[in-house]
CSV table of C-alpha atoms and ligand atoms in Angstrom, one decimal:
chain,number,residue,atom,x,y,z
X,1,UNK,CA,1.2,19.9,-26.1
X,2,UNK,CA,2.0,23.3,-27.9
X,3,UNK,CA,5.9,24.8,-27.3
X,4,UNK,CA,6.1,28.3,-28.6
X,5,UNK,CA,9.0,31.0,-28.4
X,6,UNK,CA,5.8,33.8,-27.4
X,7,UNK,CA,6.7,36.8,-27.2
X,8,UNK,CA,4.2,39.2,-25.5
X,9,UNK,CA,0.6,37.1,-25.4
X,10,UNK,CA,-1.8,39.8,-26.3
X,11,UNK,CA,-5.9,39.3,-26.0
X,12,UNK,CA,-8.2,40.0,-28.7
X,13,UNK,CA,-7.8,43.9,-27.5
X,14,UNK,CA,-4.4,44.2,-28.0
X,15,UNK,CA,-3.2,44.1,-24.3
X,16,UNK,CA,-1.3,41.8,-21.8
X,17,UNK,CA,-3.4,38.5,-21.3
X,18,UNK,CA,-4.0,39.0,-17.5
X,19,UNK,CA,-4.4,35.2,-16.8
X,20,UNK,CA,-1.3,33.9,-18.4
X,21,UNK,CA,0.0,31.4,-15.3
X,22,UNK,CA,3.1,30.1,-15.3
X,23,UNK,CA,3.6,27.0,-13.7
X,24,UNK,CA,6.9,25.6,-12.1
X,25,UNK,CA,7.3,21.7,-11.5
X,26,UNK,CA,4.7,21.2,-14.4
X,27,UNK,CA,5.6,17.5,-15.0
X,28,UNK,CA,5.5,16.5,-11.3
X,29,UNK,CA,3.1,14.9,-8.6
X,30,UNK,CA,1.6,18.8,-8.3
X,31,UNK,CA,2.0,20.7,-11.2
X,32,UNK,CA,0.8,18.3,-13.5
X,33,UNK,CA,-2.8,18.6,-11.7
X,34,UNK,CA,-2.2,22.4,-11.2
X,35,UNK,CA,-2.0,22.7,-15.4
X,36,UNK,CA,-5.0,20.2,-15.6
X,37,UNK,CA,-7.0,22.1,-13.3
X,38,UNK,CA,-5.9,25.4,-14.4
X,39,UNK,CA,-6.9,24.5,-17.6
X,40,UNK,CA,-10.7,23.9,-16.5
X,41,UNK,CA,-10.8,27.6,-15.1
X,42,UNK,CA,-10.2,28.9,-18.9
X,43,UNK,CA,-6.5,30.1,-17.6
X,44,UNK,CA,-4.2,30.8,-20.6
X,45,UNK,CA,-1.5,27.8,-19.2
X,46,UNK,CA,2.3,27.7,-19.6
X,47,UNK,CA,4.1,24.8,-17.9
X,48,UNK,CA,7.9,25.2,-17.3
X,49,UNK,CA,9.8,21.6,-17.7
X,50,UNK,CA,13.5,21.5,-18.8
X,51,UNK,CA,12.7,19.2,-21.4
X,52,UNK,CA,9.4,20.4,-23.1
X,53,UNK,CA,9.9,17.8,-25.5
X,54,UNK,CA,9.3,15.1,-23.1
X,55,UNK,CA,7.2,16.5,-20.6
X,56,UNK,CA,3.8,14.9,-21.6
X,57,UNK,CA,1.4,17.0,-20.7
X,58,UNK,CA,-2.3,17.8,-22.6
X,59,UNK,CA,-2.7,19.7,-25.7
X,60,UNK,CA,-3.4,22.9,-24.9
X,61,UNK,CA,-0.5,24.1,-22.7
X,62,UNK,CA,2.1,26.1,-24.1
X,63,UNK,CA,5.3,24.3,-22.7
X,64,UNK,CA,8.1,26.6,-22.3
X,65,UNK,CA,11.7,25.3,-21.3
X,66,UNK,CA,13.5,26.5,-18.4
X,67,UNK,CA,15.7,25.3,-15.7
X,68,UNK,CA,15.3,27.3,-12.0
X,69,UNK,CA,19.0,26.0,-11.6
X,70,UNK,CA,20.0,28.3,-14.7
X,71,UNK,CA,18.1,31.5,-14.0
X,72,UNK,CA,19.1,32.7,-17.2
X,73,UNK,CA,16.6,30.4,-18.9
X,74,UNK,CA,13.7,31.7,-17.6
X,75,UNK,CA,13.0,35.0,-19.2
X,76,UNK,CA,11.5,33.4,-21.8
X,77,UNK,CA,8.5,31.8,-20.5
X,78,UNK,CA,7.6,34.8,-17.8
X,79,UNK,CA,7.1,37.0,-20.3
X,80,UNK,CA,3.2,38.5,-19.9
X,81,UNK,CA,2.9,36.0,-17.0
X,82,UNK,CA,-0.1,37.6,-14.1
X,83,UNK,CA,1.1,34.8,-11.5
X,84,UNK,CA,3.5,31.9,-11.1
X,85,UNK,CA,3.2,28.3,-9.6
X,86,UNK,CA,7.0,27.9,-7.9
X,87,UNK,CA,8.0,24.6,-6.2
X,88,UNK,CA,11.8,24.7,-5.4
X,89,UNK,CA,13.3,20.8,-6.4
X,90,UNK,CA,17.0,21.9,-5.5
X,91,UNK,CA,18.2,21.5,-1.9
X,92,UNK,CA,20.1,24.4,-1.2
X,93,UNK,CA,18.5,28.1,-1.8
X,94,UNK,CA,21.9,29.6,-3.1
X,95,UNK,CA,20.2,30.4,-6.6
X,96,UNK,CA,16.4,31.5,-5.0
X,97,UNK,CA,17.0,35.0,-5.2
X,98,UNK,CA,17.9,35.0,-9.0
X,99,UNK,CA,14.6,33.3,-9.8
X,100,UNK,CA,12.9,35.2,-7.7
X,101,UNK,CA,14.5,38.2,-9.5
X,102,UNK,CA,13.8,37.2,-12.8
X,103,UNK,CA,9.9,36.3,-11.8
X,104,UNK,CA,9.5,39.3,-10.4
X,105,UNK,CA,10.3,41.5,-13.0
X,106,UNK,CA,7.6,39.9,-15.1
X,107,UNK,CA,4.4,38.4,-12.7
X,108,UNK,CA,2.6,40.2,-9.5
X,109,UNK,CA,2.1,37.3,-8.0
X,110,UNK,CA,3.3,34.1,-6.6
X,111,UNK,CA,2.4,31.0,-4.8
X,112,UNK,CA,5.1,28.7,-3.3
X,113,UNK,CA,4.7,25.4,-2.4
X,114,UNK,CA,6.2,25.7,1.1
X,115,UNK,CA,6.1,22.7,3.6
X,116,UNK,CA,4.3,22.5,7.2
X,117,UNK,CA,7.0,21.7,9.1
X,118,UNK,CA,8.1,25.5,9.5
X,119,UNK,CA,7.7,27.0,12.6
X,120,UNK,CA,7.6,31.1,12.2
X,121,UNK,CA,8.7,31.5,15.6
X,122,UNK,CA,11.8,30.0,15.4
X,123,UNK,CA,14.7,32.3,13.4
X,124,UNK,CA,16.3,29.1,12.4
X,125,UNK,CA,14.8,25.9,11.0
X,126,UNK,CA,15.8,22.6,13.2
X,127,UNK,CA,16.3,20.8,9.9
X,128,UNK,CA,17.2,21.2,6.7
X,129,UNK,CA,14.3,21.0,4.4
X,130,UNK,CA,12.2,23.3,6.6
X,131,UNK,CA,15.2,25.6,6.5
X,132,UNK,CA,15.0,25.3,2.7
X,133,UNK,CA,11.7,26.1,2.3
X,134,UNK,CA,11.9,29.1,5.1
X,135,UNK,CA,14.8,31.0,3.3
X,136,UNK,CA,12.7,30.8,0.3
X,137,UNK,CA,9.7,31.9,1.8
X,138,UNK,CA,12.2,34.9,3.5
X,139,UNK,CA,13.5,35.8,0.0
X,140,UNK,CA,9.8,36.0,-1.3
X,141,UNK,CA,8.5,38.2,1.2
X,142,UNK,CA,11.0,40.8,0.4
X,143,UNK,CA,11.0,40.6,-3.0
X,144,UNK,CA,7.8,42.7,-3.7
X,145,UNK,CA,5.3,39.6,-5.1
X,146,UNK,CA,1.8,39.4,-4.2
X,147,UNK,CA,2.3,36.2,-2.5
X,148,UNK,CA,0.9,32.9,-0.5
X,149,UNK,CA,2.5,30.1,0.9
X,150,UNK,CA,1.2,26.4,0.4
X,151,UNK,CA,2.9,24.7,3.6
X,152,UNK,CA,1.6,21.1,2.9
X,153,UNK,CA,2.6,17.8,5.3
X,154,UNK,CA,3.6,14.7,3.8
X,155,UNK,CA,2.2,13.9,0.2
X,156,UNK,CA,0.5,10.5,0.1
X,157,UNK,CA,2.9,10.0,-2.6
X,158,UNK,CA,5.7,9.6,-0.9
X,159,UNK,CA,4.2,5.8,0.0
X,160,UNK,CA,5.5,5.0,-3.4
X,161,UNK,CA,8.6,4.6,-1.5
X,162,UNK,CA,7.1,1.1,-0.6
X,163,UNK,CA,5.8,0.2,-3.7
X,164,UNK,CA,9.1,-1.8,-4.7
X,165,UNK,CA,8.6,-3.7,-1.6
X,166,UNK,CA,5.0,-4.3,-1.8
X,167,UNK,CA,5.5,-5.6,-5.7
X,168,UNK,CA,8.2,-7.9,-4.4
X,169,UNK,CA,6.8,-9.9,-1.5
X,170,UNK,CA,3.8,-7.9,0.4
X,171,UNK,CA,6.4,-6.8,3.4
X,172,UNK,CA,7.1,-3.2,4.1
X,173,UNK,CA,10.1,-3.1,5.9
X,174,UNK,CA,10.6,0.7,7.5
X,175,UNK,CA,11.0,2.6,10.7
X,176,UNK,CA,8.6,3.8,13.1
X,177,UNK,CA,5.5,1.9,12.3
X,178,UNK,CA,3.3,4.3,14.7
X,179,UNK,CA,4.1,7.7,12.8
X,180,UNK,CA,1.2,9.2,12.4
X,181,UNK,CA,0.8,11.4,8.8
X,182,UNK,CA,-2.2,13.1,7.5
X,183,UNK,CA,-0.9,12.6,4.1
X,184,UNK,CA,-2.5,15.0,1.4
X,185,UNK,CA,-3.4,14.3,-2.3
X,186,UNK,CA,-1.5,15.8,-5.1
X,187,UNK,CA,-5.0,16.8,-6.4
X,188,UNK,CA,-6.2,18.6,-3.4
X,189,UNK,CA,-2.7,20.3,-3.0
X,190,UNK,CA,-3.4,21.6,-6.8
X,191,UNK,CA,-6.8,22.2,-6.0
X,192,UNK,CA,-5.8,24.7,-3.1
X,193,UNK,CA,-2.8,26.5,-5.9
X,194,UNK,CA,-5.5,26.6,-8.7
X,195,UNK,CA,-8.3,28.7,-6.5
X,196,UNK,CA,-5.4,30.9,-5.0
X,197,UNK,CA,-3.7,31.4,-8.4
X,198,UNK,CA,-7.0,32.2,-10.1
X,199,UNK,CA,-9.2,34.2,-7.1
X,200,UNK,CA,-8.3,37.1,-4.8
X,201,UNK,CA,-8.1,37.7,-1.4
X,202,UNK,CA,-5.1,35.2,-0.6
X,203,UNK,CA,-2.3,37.9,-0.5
X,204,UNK,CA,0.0,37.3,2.5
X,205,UNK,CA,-1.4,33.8,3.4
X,206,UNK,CA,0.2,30.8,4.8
X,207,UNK,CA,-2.1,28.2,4.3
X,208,UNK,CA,-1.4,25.0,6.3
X,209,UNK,CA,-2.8,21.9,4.0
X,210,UNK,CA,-3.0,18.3,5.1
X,211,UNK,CA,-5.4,15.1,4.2
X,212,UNK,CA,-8.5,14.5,6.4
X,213,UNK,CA,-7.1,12.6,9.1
X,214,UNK,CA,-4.1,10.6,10.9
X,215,UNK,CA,-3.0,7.8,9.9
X,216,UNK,CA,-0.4,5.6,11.4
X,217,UNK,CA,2.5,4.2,8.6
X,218,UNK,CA,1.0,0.6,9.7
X,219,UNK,CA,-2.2,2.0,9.0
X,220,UNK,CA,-1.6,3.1,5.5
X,221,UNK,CA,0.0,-0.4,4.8
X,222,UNK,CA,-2.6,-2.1,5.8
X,223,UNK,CA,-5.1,0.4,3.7
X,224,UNK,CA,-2.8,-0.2,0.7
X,225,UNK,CA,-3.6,-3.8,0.6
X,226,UNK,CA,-7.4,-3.5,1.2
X,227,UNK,CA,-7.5,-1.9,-2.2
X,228,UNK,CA,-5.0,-3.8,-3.7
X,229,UNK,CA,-6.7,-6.7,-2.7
X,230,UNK,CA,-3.3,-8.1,-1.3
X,231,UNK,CA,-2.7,-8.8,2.4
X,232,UNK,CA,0.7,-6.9,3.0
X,233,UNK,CA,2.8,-6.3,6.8
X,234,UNK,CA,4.5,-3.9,8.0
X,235,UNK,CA,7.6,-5.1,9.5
X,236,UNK,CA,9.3,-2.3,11.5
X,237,UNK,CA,13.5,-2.3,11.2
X,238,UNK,CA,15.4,0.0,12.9
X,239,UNK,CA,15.5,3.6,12.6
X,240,UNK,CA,19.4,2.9,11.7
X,241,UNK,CA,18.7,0.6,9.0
X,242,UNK,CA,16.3,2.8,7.5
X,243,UNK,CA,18.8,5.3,7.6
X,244,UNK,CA,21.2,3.4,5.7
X,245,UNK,CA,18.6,2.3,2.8
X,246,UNK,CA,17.6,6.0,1.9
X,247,UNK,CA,21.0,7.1,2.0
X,248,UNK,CA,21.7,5.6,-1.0
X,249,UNK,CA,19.3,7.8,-2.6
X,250,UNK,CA,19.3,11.3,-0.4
X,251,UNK,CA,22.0,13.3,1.2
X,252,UNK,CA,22.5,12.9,5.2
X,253,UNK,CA,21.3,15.8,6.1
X,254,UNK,CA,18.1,15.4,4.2
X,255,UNK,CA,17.9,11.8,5.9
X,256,UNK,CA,18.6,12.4,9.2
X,257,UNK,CA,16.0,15.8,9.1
X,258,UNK,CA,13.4,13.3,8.1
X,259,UNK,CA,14.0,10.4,10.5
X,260,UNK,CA,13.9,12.8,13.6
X,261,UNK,CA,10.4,14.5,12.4
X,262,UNK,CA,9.1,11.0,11.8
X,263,UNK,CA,10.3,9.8,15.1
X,264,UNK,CA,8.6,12.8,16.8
X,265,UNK,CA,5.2,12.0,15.1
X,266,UNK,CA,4.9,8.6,16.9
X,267,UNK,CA,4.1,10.8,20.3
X,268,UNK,CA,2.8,13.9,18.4
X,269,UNK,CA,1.2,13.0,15.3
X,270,UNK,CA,0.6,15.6,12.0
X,271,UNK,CA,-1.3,18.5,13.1
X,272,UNK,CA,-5.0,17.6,10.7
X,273,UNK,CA,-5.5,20.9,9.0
X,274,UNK,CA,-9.5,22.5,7.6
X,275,UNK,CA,-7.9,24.2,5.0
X,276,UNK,CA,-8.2,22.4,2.1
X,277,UNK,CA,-12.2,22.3,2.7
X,278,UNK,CA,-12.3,25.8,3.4
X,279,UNK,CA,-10.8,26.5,0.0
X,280,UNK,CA,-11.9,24.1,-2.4
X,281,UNK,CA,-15.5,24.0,-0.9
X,282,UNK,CA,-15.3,19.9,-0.8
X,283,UNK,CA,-13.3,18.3,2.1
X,284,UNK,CA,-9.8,16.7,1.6
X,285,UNK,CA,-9.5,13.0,0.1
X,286,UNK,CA,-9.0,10.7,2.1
X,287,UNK,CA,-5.9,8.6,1.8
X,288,UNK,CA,-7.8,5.3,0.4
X,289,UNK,CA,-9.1,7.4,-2.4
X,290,UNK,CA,-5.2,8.4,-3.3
X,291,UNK,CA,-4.4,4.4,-3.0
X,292,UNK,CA,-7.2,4.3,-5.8
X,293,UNK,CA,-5.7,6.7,-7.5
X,294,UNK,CA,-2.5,5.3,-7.7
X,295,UNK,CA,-3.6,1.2,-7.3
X,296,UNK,CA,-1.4,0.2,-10.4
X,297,UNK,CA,1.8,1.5,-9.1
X,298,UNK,CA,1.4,-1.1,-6.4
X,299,UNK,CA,0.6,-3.9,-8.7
X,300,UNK,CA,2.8,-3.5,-11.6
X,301,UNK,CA,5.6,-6.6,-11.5
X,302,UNK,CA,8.2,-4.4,-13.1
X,303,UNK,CA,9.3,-1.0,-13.3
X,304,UNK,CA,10.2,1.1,-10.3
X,305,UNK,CA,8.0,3.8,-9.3
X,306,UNK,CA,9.7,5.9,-6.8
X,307,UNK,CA,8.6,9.6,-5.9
X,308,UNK,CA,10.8,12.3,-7.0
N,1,NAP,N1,7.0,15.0,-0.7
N,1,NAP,C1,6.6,15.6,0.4
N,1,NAP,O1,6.1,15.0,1.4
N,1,NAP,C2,6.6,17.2,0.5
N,1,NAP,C3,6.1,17.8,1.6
N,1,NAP,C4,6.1,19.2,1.7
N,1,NAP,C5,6.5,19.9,0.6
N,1,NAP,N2,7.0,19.3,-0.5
N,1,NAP,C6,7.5,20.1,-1.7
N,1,NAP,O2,7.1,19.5,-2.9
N,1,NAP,C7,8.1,19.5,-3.8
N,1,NAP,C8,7.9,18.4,-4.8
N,1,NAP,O3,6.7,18.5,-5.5
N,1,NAP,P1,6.3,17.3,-6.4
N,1,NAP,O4,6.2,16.0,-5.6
N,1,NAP,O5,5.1,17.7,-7.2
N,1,NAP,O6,7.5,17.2,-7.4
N,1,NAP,P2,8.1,15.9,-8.2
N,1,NAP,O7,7.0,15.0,-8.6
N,1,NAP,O8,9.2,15.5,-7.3
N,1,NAP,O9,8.7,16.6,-9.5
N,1,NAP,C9,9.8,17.5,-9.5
N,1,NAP,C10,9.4,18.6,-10.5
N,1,NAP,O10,10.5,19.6,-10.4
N,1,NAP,C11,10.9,19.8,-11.7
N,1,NAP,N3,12.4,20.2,-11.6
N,1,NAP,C12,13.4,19.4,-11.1
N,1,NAP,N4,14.5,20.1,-11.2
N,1,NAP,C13,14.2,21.2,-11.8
N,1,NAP,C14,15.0,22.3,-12.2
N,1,NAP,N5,16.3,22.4,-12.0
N,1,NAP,N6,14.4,23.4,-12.8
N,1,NAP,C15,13.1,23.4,-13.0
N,1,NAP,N7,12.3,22.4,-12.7
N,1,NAP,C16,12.9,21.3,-12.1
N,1,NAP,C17,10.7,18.6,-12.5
N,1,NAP,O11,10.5,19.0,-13.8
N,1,NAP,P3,11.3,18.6,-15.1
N,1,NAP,O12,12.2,17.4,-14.7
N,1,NAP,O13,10.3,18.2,-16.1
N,1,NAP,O14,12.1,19.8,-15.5
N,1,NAP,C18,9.4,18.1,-11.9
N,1,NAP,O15,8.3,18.7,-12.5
N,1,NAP,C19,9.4,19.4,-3.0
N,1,NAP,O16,10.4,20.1,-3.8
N,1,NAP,C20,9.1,20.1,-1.8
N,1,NAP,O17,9.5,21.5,-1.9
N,1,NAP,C21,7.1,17.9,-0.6
């Protein structure tokens, strides 16, 4: 890891390093692959976390601090940045158009990590984290980037909800069984940021980005445990006692947004999208391959691992 106060980069002839890429969410499920990856391109890399100090990632990266809830702190590490990596972690949009100001006094262009749900001919969302991600995508398309819009379905990590459950005793007890996700890998999602960050001709795009297929929640269970090597169920509880188990850890209105898309994709499962193939040039990773990925977090007897 390198930290630096950098000024203006410069290249060897004196000017603006074109390629200097900023990325946002650097020490999460996606921007840690999107620094990794960038990093392969030859990318000069700087990774925004609010605690550089802690933020783990490879030698190499120049990790700046900044917080997109204090606007004010992120001067710094946009200065001589070509393009910026933003995810938005906050769940209201009140402070988007400060960032968005402050970024785009410094890069031309930006790629947002957006979400699937949104439906462009509606004028309002029907739930809240679509509406999130819409008013930010509003507030970007007025605010004079060069910009494209990763609108992703459900991350394969978000299984990692059922870990705990699945370390304890095998059972995953949650709603709707027959929701049917075409869950994407963090790595394909960076995949997609890195070639868009890096390459032209993705100006004005909303890019739709899911796994390979459908797969039902009982499905997924069951494909956990194949690679585990564990038999594991899926016992199905009430959407109501679902609802009170997450809201000890999200606010209603993010619950209850949640529980009504999942209850529609029992009749209407997750659109399957091409695009991560068409941009990458190698097709999406199927969901056992993420359950590779992420075997241990299944196995481990102690320590929590819940997504973010
Ligand atoms: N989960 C899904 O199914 C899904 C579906 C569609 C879209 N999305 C989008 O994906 C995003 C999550 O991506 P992810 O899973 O890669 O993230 P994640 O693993 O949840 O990590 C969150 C990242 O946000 C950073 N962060 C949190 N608060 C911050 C702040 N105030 N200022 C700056 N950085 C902050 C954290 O960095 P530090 O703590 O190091 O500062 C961390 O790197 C969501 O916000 C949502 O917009 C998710």
């Amino acid at each position: 890891m390198s930290t630096s106060d950098h000024g203006d980069l410069k290249n060897v002839h004196g000017k603006p390093d074109p390629r200097v890429i900023l990325v946002t969410g650097a020490t999460g499920n996606v921007g840690r692959h999107v620094v990794t990856q960038l990093q392969r391109t030859g990318a000069v890399v700087r990774a925004q976390a609010r605690d550089p100090a802690s933020a783990g990632l490879p030698g190499g990266v120049d990790v700046v601090r900044g917080d997109l809830a204090a606007p004010g702190t992120l001067d710094a590490g946009l200065n001589g940045v070509e393009a910026v990596f933003l995810l938005w972690p906050a769940l209201t949009a009140d402070l988007a158009p400060a960032v968005l100001d402050a970024i785009s006094k410094h890069a031309r262009r930006l790629v947002f990590l957006s979400s699937l749900g949104i439906r462009d001919d509606l004028e309002r969302q029907p739930d809240p984290i679509n509406a999130l991600h819409a008013a930010i995508e509003r507030g970007i398309e007025q605010s004079g980037l060069e910009w494209t819009f990763l609108r992703p379905g459900g991350f394969a990590t978000s299984t990692l909800w059922w870990a705990p459950q699945i370390r304890a005793d095998g059972v995953v007890r949650w709603a709707y069984g027959a929701c049917a996700r075409a869950a994407i890998h963090e790595r394909d999602l960076a995949a997609v940021a890195v070639r868009v960050l890096t390459g032209d001709g993705h100006g004005a795009a909303k890019y739709l980005l899911t796994g390979p297929r459908t797969l039902t929640q009982v499905e997924q269970v069951q494909i956990i445990g194949e690679v585990i090597g564990r038999p594991l169920r899926f016992e199905e509880i009430s959407p109501e006692a679902l609802r009170s188990q997450l809201l000890t850890r999200l606010p209603p209105a993010v619950v209850d947004g949640a529980l009504t898309y999942w209850a529609r994709l029992v009749t209407e499962p997750e659109l399957v999208s091409p695009t991560v193939a068409e941009i990458t040039g190698a097709p999406a990773r199927p969901f056992r391959a993420w359950v590779s990925d992420h075997a241990s977090d299944f196995l481990r007897t102690s320590g929590a691992v819940l997504p973010r």
